Amino acid sequence: MRKILPEPMTSFALEDISIIPKIERRSVSDSKLSLSTQLTRRINIDYPFVASPMDCVINYEMASCMGRYGLVPIFYICEKNQAQVYDIIKKISSKRDIIFGIAAPTSVDFFRKVLKKDIFDKCAVVALDTLHSKPYNHLYTIEYLRKHYNHIDIISGNITNGQDCLKVINCGVDAVRVGMTSNSVNRGYEITGCGRQQAKAIYECAEIADKYNVPVIADGGIKDVSDIAKAIALGASSVMMGKMFAAMDESPCRIMERDGVKYKEYRGMS
C-alpha cells in the first residue's frame, strides 16, 4: 500500500477565514498611523503593496507612480527585454530617487552570462521566478547571488510550506514569496495539480520566517480588498498583486468599453 509522504496537511483559503474584531482601551490618531513595512530585511516600503512583475502591470508610468508613493517597482526581465527595462529604469532614476528590482529566472547561468551588468548595478533587489524555470535550480541560484552579490537583497521564488521556507532562509534570502497557483488568472493547478490554498501557506511560512526576521510577501489570491487585510493578519509583511494594479490608469493594459463600462484587459504570464 502506497503512503503519502509527508503526511497530508490541512489547508484553508483566504475566503474561509474572517478577522474577528475586539474592543480594547487604546486608540491611534491618524497622524501616528503608519502602513510602512519591510519588503525585505533591508528595504522598507511606505505601504504593504507590491505590484506583480508582469508586462501587463509594470511599465514606465506605473513604476513612476509607485516611486512617488514609496513603493518598489519590480520588472520581469529576460534576455530579449533587457534594453527596454534598462531604458525605463534609467529614465525614472534620472528624475527621482527610486529603488528598483528585477524578477529573473532561477538560473545561475542567467546571472553569470545573460544579465547585463548595467541593469544589475541599478537594482537593489532580485525576485527569483520559479514558475518559469526548473525548481531545483532555486537553491543554487540563491547561494550564487548571496556569494557574489551581497549588496543585492534576494526575494525567494514562490513557496507554499514551512519546510521550503526554512530551506530558502538558510540559503540566504532576504524575503520569502509565498503562493502558488492561487492567483486570480493562474490555471496552474488545473494543469499540473500543484499548489496550495493561500491562507494556510501564508500562515505556515510566516511562523517560520518570523523566527529569522525575514519578511513574507503574500503573492496571489487577492480577489478583493479584504483579502489584503487577511493576508497581513496571517503574517505577511506585504501583498503582491497583479489584477489590482492592472486595473489602474497607469498600467499598460489595453482599455476596452462594453455597454458604456470601461474595462482593462488583463492576463497572466504563467
CSV table of C-alpha atoms in Angstrom, one decimal:
chain,number,residue,atom,x,y,z
A,1,MET,CA,0.0,0.0,0.0
A,2,ARG,CA,1.4,3.4,-1.0
A,3,LYS,CA,1.8,6.1,1.6
A,4,ILE,CA,1.9,9.8,1.0
A,5,LEU,CA,5.0,11.5,2.4
A,6,PRO,CA,5.0,13.8,4.1
A,7,GLU,CA,1.6,13.3,5.8
A,8,PRO,CA,-1.2,15.3,4.2
A,9,MET,CA,-1.6,18.8,5.6
A,10,THR,CA,-4.8,20.6,6.0
A,11,SER,CA,-5.3,23.8,4.1
A,12,PHE,CA,-7.6,26.8,4.1
A,13,ALA,CA,-8.2,29.7,1.7
A,14,LEU,CA,-8.5,33.4,2.3
A,15,GLU,CA,-12.2,33.2,1.8
A,16,ASP,CA,-12.5,30.6,4.5
A,17,ILE,CA,-11.5,33.0,7.3
A,18,SER,CA,-12.6,36.2,8.9
A,19,ILE,CA,-10.9,38.8,11.1
A,20,ILE,CA,-12.6,38.9,14.5
A,21,PRO,CA,-12.7,42.5,15.9
A,22,LYS,CA,-12.1,43.1,19.7
A,23,ILE,CA,-12.8,46.1,21.8
A,24,GLU,CA,-9.7,47.4,23.5
A,25,ARG,CA,-8.9,50.5,25.6
A,26,ARG,CA,-6.5,52.1,23.1
A,27,SER,CA,-6.7,54.5,20.2
A,28,VAL,CA,-4.3,55.6,17.5
A,29,SER,CA,-4.6,59.1,15.9
A,30,ASP,CA,-4.5,59.4,12.1
A,31,SER,CA,-1.2,61.3,12.4
A,32,LYS,CA,0.5,58.4,14.1
A,33,LEU,CA,-0.9,55.7,11.9
A,34,SER,CA,1.7,54.1,9.6
A,35,LEU,CA,1.3,51.5,6.9
A,36,SER,CA,5.1,51.2,6.3
A,37,THR,CA,6.6,47.7,6.3
A,38,GLN,CA,9.5,45.7,5.3
A,39,LEU,CA,9.8,44.5,1.7
A,40,THR,CA,13.0,42.7,2.5
A,41,ARG,CA,15.3,42.7,5.5
A,42,ARG,CA,17.0,45.9,4.4
A,43,ILE,CA,14.4,47.6,2.3
A,44,ASN,CA,11.3,49.4,3.7
A,45,ILE,CA,8.2,50.5,1.7
A,46,ASP,CA,5.6,53.1,2.7
A,47,TYR,CA,2.6,50.8,2.0
A,48,PRO,CA,2.4,46.9,2.1
A,49,PHE,CA,1.7,46.7,-1.6
A,50,VAL,CA,3.9,45.1,-4.3
A,51,ALA,CA,3.0,45.1,-8.0
A,52,SER,CA,3.4,41.7,-9.7
A,53,PRO,CA,6.4,41.8,-12.0
A,54,MET,CA,4.3,41.3,-15.2
A,55,ASP,CA,4.4,43.0,-18.5
A,56,CYS,CA,0.7,43.9,-18.3
A,57,VAL,CA,1.2,45.5,-14.9
A,58,ILE,CA,4.6,47.3,-14.8
A,59,ASN,CA,5.7,50.0,-17.3
A,60,TYR,CA,7.3,53.4,-17.0
A,61,GLU,CA,4.0,55.1,-15.9
A,62,MET,CA,3.3,52.5,-13.2
A,63,ALA,CA,6.8,52.5,-11.9
A,64,SER,CA,7.0,56.3,-11.7
A,65,CYS,CA,3.7,56.4,-9.8
A,66,MET,CA,4.9,53.7,-7.4
A,67,GLY,CA,8.0,55.6,-6.7
A,68,ARG,CA,6.0,58.7,-5.7
A,69,TYR,CA,4.2,56.6,-3.1
A,70,GLY,CA,7.4,55.0,-1.6
A,71,LEU,CA,7.0,51.6,-3.3
A,72,VAL,CA,9.5,49.4,-5.2
A,73,PRO,CA,8.7,48.6,-8.8
A,74,ILE,CA,10.0,45.2,-9.9
A,75,PHE,CA,10.4,44.4,-13.6
A,76,TYR,CA,10.3,41.0,-15.1
A,77,ILE,CA,13.4,40.6,-17.2
A,78,CYS,CA,14.6,38.1,-19.7
A,79,GLU,CA,17.3,38.0,-22.5
A,80,LYS,CA,15.0,39.7,-25.0
A,81,ASN,CA,13.7,42.7,-23.0
A,82,GLN,CA,16.9,43.9,-21.2
A,83,ALA,CA,17.3,47.0,-23.3
A,84,GLN,CA,13.7,48.0,-22.8
A,85,VAL,CA,13.9,47.5,-19.0
A,86,TYR,CA,17.2,49.4,-18.8
A,87,ASP,CA,15.7,52.4,-20.7
A,88,ILE,CA,12.8,52.6,-18.3
A,89,ILE,CA,14.9,52.3,-15.2
A,90,LYS,CA,17.4,54.9,-16.5
A,91,LYS,CA,14.5,57.3,-17.4
A,92,ILE,CA,12.9,57.2,-13.9
A,93,SER,CA,16.1,57.3,-11.9
A,94,SER,CA,17.1,60.5,-13.7
A,95,LYS,CA,14.1,62.3,-12.3
A,96,ARG,CA,13.8,60.9,-8.7
A,97,ASP,CA,15.4,58.6,-6.3
A,98,ILE,CA,13.5,55.3,-6.8
A,99,ILE,CA,14.6,51.8,-5.6
A,100,PHE,CA,14.2,49.2,-8.4
A,101,GLY,CA,14.1,45.5,-8.5
A,102,ILE,CA,14.1,42.8,-11.2
A,103,ALA,CA,12.3,39.4,-11.4
A,104,ALA,CA,14.6,36.9,-13.0
A,105,PRO,CA,14.8,33.2,-13.8
A,106,THR,CA,16.3,30.8,-11.2
A,107,SER,CA,19.3,30.2,-13.3
A,108,VAL,CA,22.9,30.8,-12.3
A,109,ASP,CA,23.9,31.0,-16.0
A,110,PHE,CA,21.3,33.8,-16.5
A,111,PHE,CA,23.1,36.0,-13.9
A,112,ARG,CA,26.6,34.9,-14.9
A,113,LYS,CA,26.2,35.1,-18.7
A,114,VAL,CA,23.0,36.8,-19.8
A,115,LEU,CA,22.0,39.6,-17.5
A,116,LYS,CA,23.8,42.9,-18.4
A,117,LYS,CA,25.8,44.5,-15.6
A,118,ASP,CA,24.3,47.9,-16.3
A,119,ILE,CA,20.9,46.7,-15.2
A,120,PHE,CA,22.1,44.7,-12.2
A,121,ASP,CA,24.1,47.7,-10.9
A,122,LYS,CA,20.9,49.8,-10.8
A,123,CYS,CA,18.9,47.3,-8.8
A,124,ALA,CA,18.6,46.8,-5.1
A,125,VAL,CA,16.5,43.6,-5.1
A,126,VAL,CA,16.2,40.5,-7.2
A,127,ALA,CA,12.9,38.4,-7.1
A,128,LEU,CA,13.5,34.9,-8.3
A,129,ASP,CA,10.9,33.4,-10.6
A,130,THR,CA,10.5,29.7,-10.1
A,131,LEU,CA,7.4,29.5,-12.3
A,132,HIS,CA,9.4,29.8,-15.5
A,133,SER,CA,12.4,27.7,-14.6
A,134,LYS,CA,13.5,24.4,-13.3
A,135,PRO,CA,12.6,24.4,-9.5
A,136,TYR,CA,15.7,22.5,-8.5
A,137,ASN,CA,17.8,25.5,-9.6
A,138,HIS,CA,16.2,27.6,-6.9
A,139,LEU,CA,18.6,27.0,-4.0
A,140,TYR,CA,21.7,27.0,-6.2
A,141,THR,CA,20.7,30.4,-7.6
A,142,ILE,CA,20.2,31.9,-4.1
A,143,GLU,CA,23.5,30.6,-2.9
A,144,TYR,CA,25.3,32.1,-6.0
A,145,LEU,CA,23.7,35.5,-5.6
A,146,ARG,CA,24.4,35.6,-1.9
A,147,LYS,CA,28.1,34.7,-2.5
A,148,HIS,CA,28.8,37.1,-5.4
A,149,TYR,CA,26.3,40.0,-4.9
A,150,ASN,CA,25.9,40.6,-1.2
A,151,HIS,CA,24.7,44.1,-1.8
A,152,ILE,CA,21.5,42.8,-3.5
A,153,ASP,CA,18.5,41.8,-1.5
A,154,ILE,CA,17.1,38.4,-2.6
A,155,ILE,CA,13.4,37.6,-2.7
A,156,SER,CA,12.8,33.8,-3.0
A,157,GLY,CA,10.7,32.2,-5.7
A,158,ASN,CA,7.2,31.1,-4.8
A,159,ILE,CA,6.9,28.5,-2.0
A,160,THR,CA,4.0,27.1,-0.1
A,161,ASN,CA,5.2,25.3,3.0
A,162,GLY,CA,7.3,25.8,6.1
A,163,GLN,CA,10.0,23.3,5.1
A,164,ASP,CA,10.8,25.1,1.9
A,165,CYS,CA,10.6,28.4,3.8
A,166,LEU,CA,13.4,27.3,6.1
A,167,LYS,CA,15.4,26.0,3.1
A,168,VAL,CA,15.4,29.3,1.3
A,169,ILE,CA,16.1,31.2,4.5
A,170,ASN,CA,19.1,29.0,5.3
A,171,CYS,CA,20.4,29.7,1.8
A,172,GLY,CA,20.3,33.5,2.5
A,173,VAL,CA,17.1,35.1,1.1
A,174,ASP,CA,16.0,38.5,2.4
A,175,ALA,CA,12.3,37.9,1.9
A,176,VAL,CA,10.1,34.9,1.2
A,177,ARG,CA,7.5,35.0,-1.5
A,178,VAL,CA,4.5,32.7,-0.7
A,179,GLY,CA,1.9,31.5,-3.1
A,180,MET,CA,1.4,29.0,-5.9
A,181,THR,CA,-1.5,28.6,-8.3
A,182,SER,CA,-3.7,30.8,-6.1
A,183,ASN,CA,-3.7,33.7,-8.5
A,184,SER,CA,-6.9,35.1,-9.9
A,185,VAL,CA,-5.9,34.2,-13.6
A,186,ASN,CA,-3.5,31.4,-13.0
A,187,ARG,CA,-4.6,28.0,-14.2
A,188,GLY,CA,-1.6,26.2,-12.9
A,189,TYR,CA,-3.5,23.9,-10.5
A,190,GLU,CA,-5.9,22.8,-13.3
A,191,ILE,CA,-2.9,21.9,-15.5
A,192,THR,CA,-0.4,20.4,-13.0
A,193,GLY,CA,-2.3,19.7,-9.8
A,194,CYS,CA,0.4,21.6,-7.9
A,195,GLY,CA,-0.3,24.3,-5.4
A,196,ARG,CA,-1.8,25.1,-2.1
A,197,GLN,CA,-4.6,27.3,-0.7
A,198,GLN,CA,-3.1,30.7,0.1
A,199,ALA,CA,-4.2,31.4,3.7
A,200,LYS,CA,-2.6,28.2,5.1
A,201,ALA,CA,0.6,28.7,3.1
A,202,ILE,CA,1.0,32.3,4.4
A,203,TYR,CA,0.3,31.3,8.0
A,204,GLU,CA,2.7,28.3,7.9
A,205,CYS,CA,5.6,30.2,6.2
A,206,ALA,CA,5.1,33.3,8.4
A,207,GLU,CA,5.5,31.2,11.5
A,208,ILE,CA,9.0,30.1,10.3
A,209,ALA,CA,10.1,33.4,8.7
A,210,ASP,CA,9.2,35.4,11.8
A,211,LYS,CA,11.8,33.5,13.9
A,212,TYR,CA,14.5,34.7,11.5
A,213,ASN,CA,13.1,38.2,11.0
A,214,VAL,CA,12.6,37.5,7.3
A,215,PRO,CA,9.5,39.3,5.7
A,216,VAL,CA,6.9,37.3,3.9
A,217,ILE,CA,5.3,38.5,0.7
A,218,ALA,CA,1.9,37.0,0.0
A,219,ASP,CA,1.7,36.6,-3.8
A,220,GLY,CA,-1.6,35.9,-5.4
A,221,GLY,CA,-5.2,35.1,-4.5
A,222,ILE,CA,-6.2,38.7,-3.7
A,223,LYS,CA,-9.8,38.9,-5.0
A,224,ASP,CA,-10.9,42.0,-3.1
A,225,VAL,CA,-9.6,44.5,-0.5
A,226,SER,CA,-10.5,42.4,2.5
A,227,ASP,CA,-8.1,39.7,1.3
A,228,ILE,CA,-5.2,42.1,1.7
A,229,ALA,CA,-6.1,42.6,5.4
A,230,LYS,CA,-6.4,38.8,5.9
A,231,ALA,CA,-3.0,38.1,4.3
A,232,ILE,CA,-1.4,40.7,6.6
A,233,ALA,CA,-3.2,39.3,9.7
A,234,LEU,CA,-1.9,35.9,8.8
A,235,GLY,CA,1.6,37.1,9.0
A,236,ALA,CA,2.5,38.7,5.6
A,237,SER,CA,4.5,41.9,5.6
A,238,SER,CA,3.3,42.8,2.2
A,239,VAL,CA,1.0,41.6,-0.6
A,240,MET,CA,1.9,41.2,-4.2
A,241,MET,CA,-0.9,41.8,-6.6
A,242,GLY,CA,-1.4,41.7,-10.3
A,243,LYS,CA,-5.1,42.4,-11.0
A,244,MET,CA,-5.4,45.2,-8.5
A,245,PHE,CA,-2.5,47.1,-10.1
A,246,ALA,CA,-3.5,46.2,-13.7
A,247,ALA,CA,-6.9,47.9,-13.2
A,248,MET,CA,-5.2,51.3,-12.5
A,249,ASP,CA,-4.9,54.0,-15.1
A,250,GLU,CA,-1.1,53.8,-15.1
A,251,SER,CA,-0.9,50.1,-16.1
A,252,PRO,CA,-0.1,49.2,-19.7
A,253,CYS,CA,-3.3,47.1,-20.1
A,254,ARG,CA,-5.5,47.9,-23.0
A,255,ILE,CA,-8.7,49.7,-22.1
A,256,MET,CA,-11.9,48.2,-23.5
A,257,GLU,CA,-15.5,49.5,-23.3
A,258,ARG,CA,-18.6,47.3,-23.1
A,259,ASP,CA,-22.1,48.7,-22.7
A,260,GLY,CA,-20.7,52.0,-21.6
A,261,VAL,CA,-18.5,50.4,-18.9
A,262,LYS,CA,-14.7,50.6,-19.2
A,263,TYR,CA,-12.5,47.5,-18.5
A,264,LYS,CA,-8.8,46.8,-18.6
A,265,GLU,CA,-7.6,43.7,-20.4
A,266,TYR,CA,-5.5,41.6,-18.1
A,267,ARG,CA,-3.7,38.3,-18.5
A,268,GLY,CA,-1.3,36.1,-16.6
A,269,MET,CA,2.2,35.1,-17.7
A,270,SER,CA,2.5,31.5,-16.4
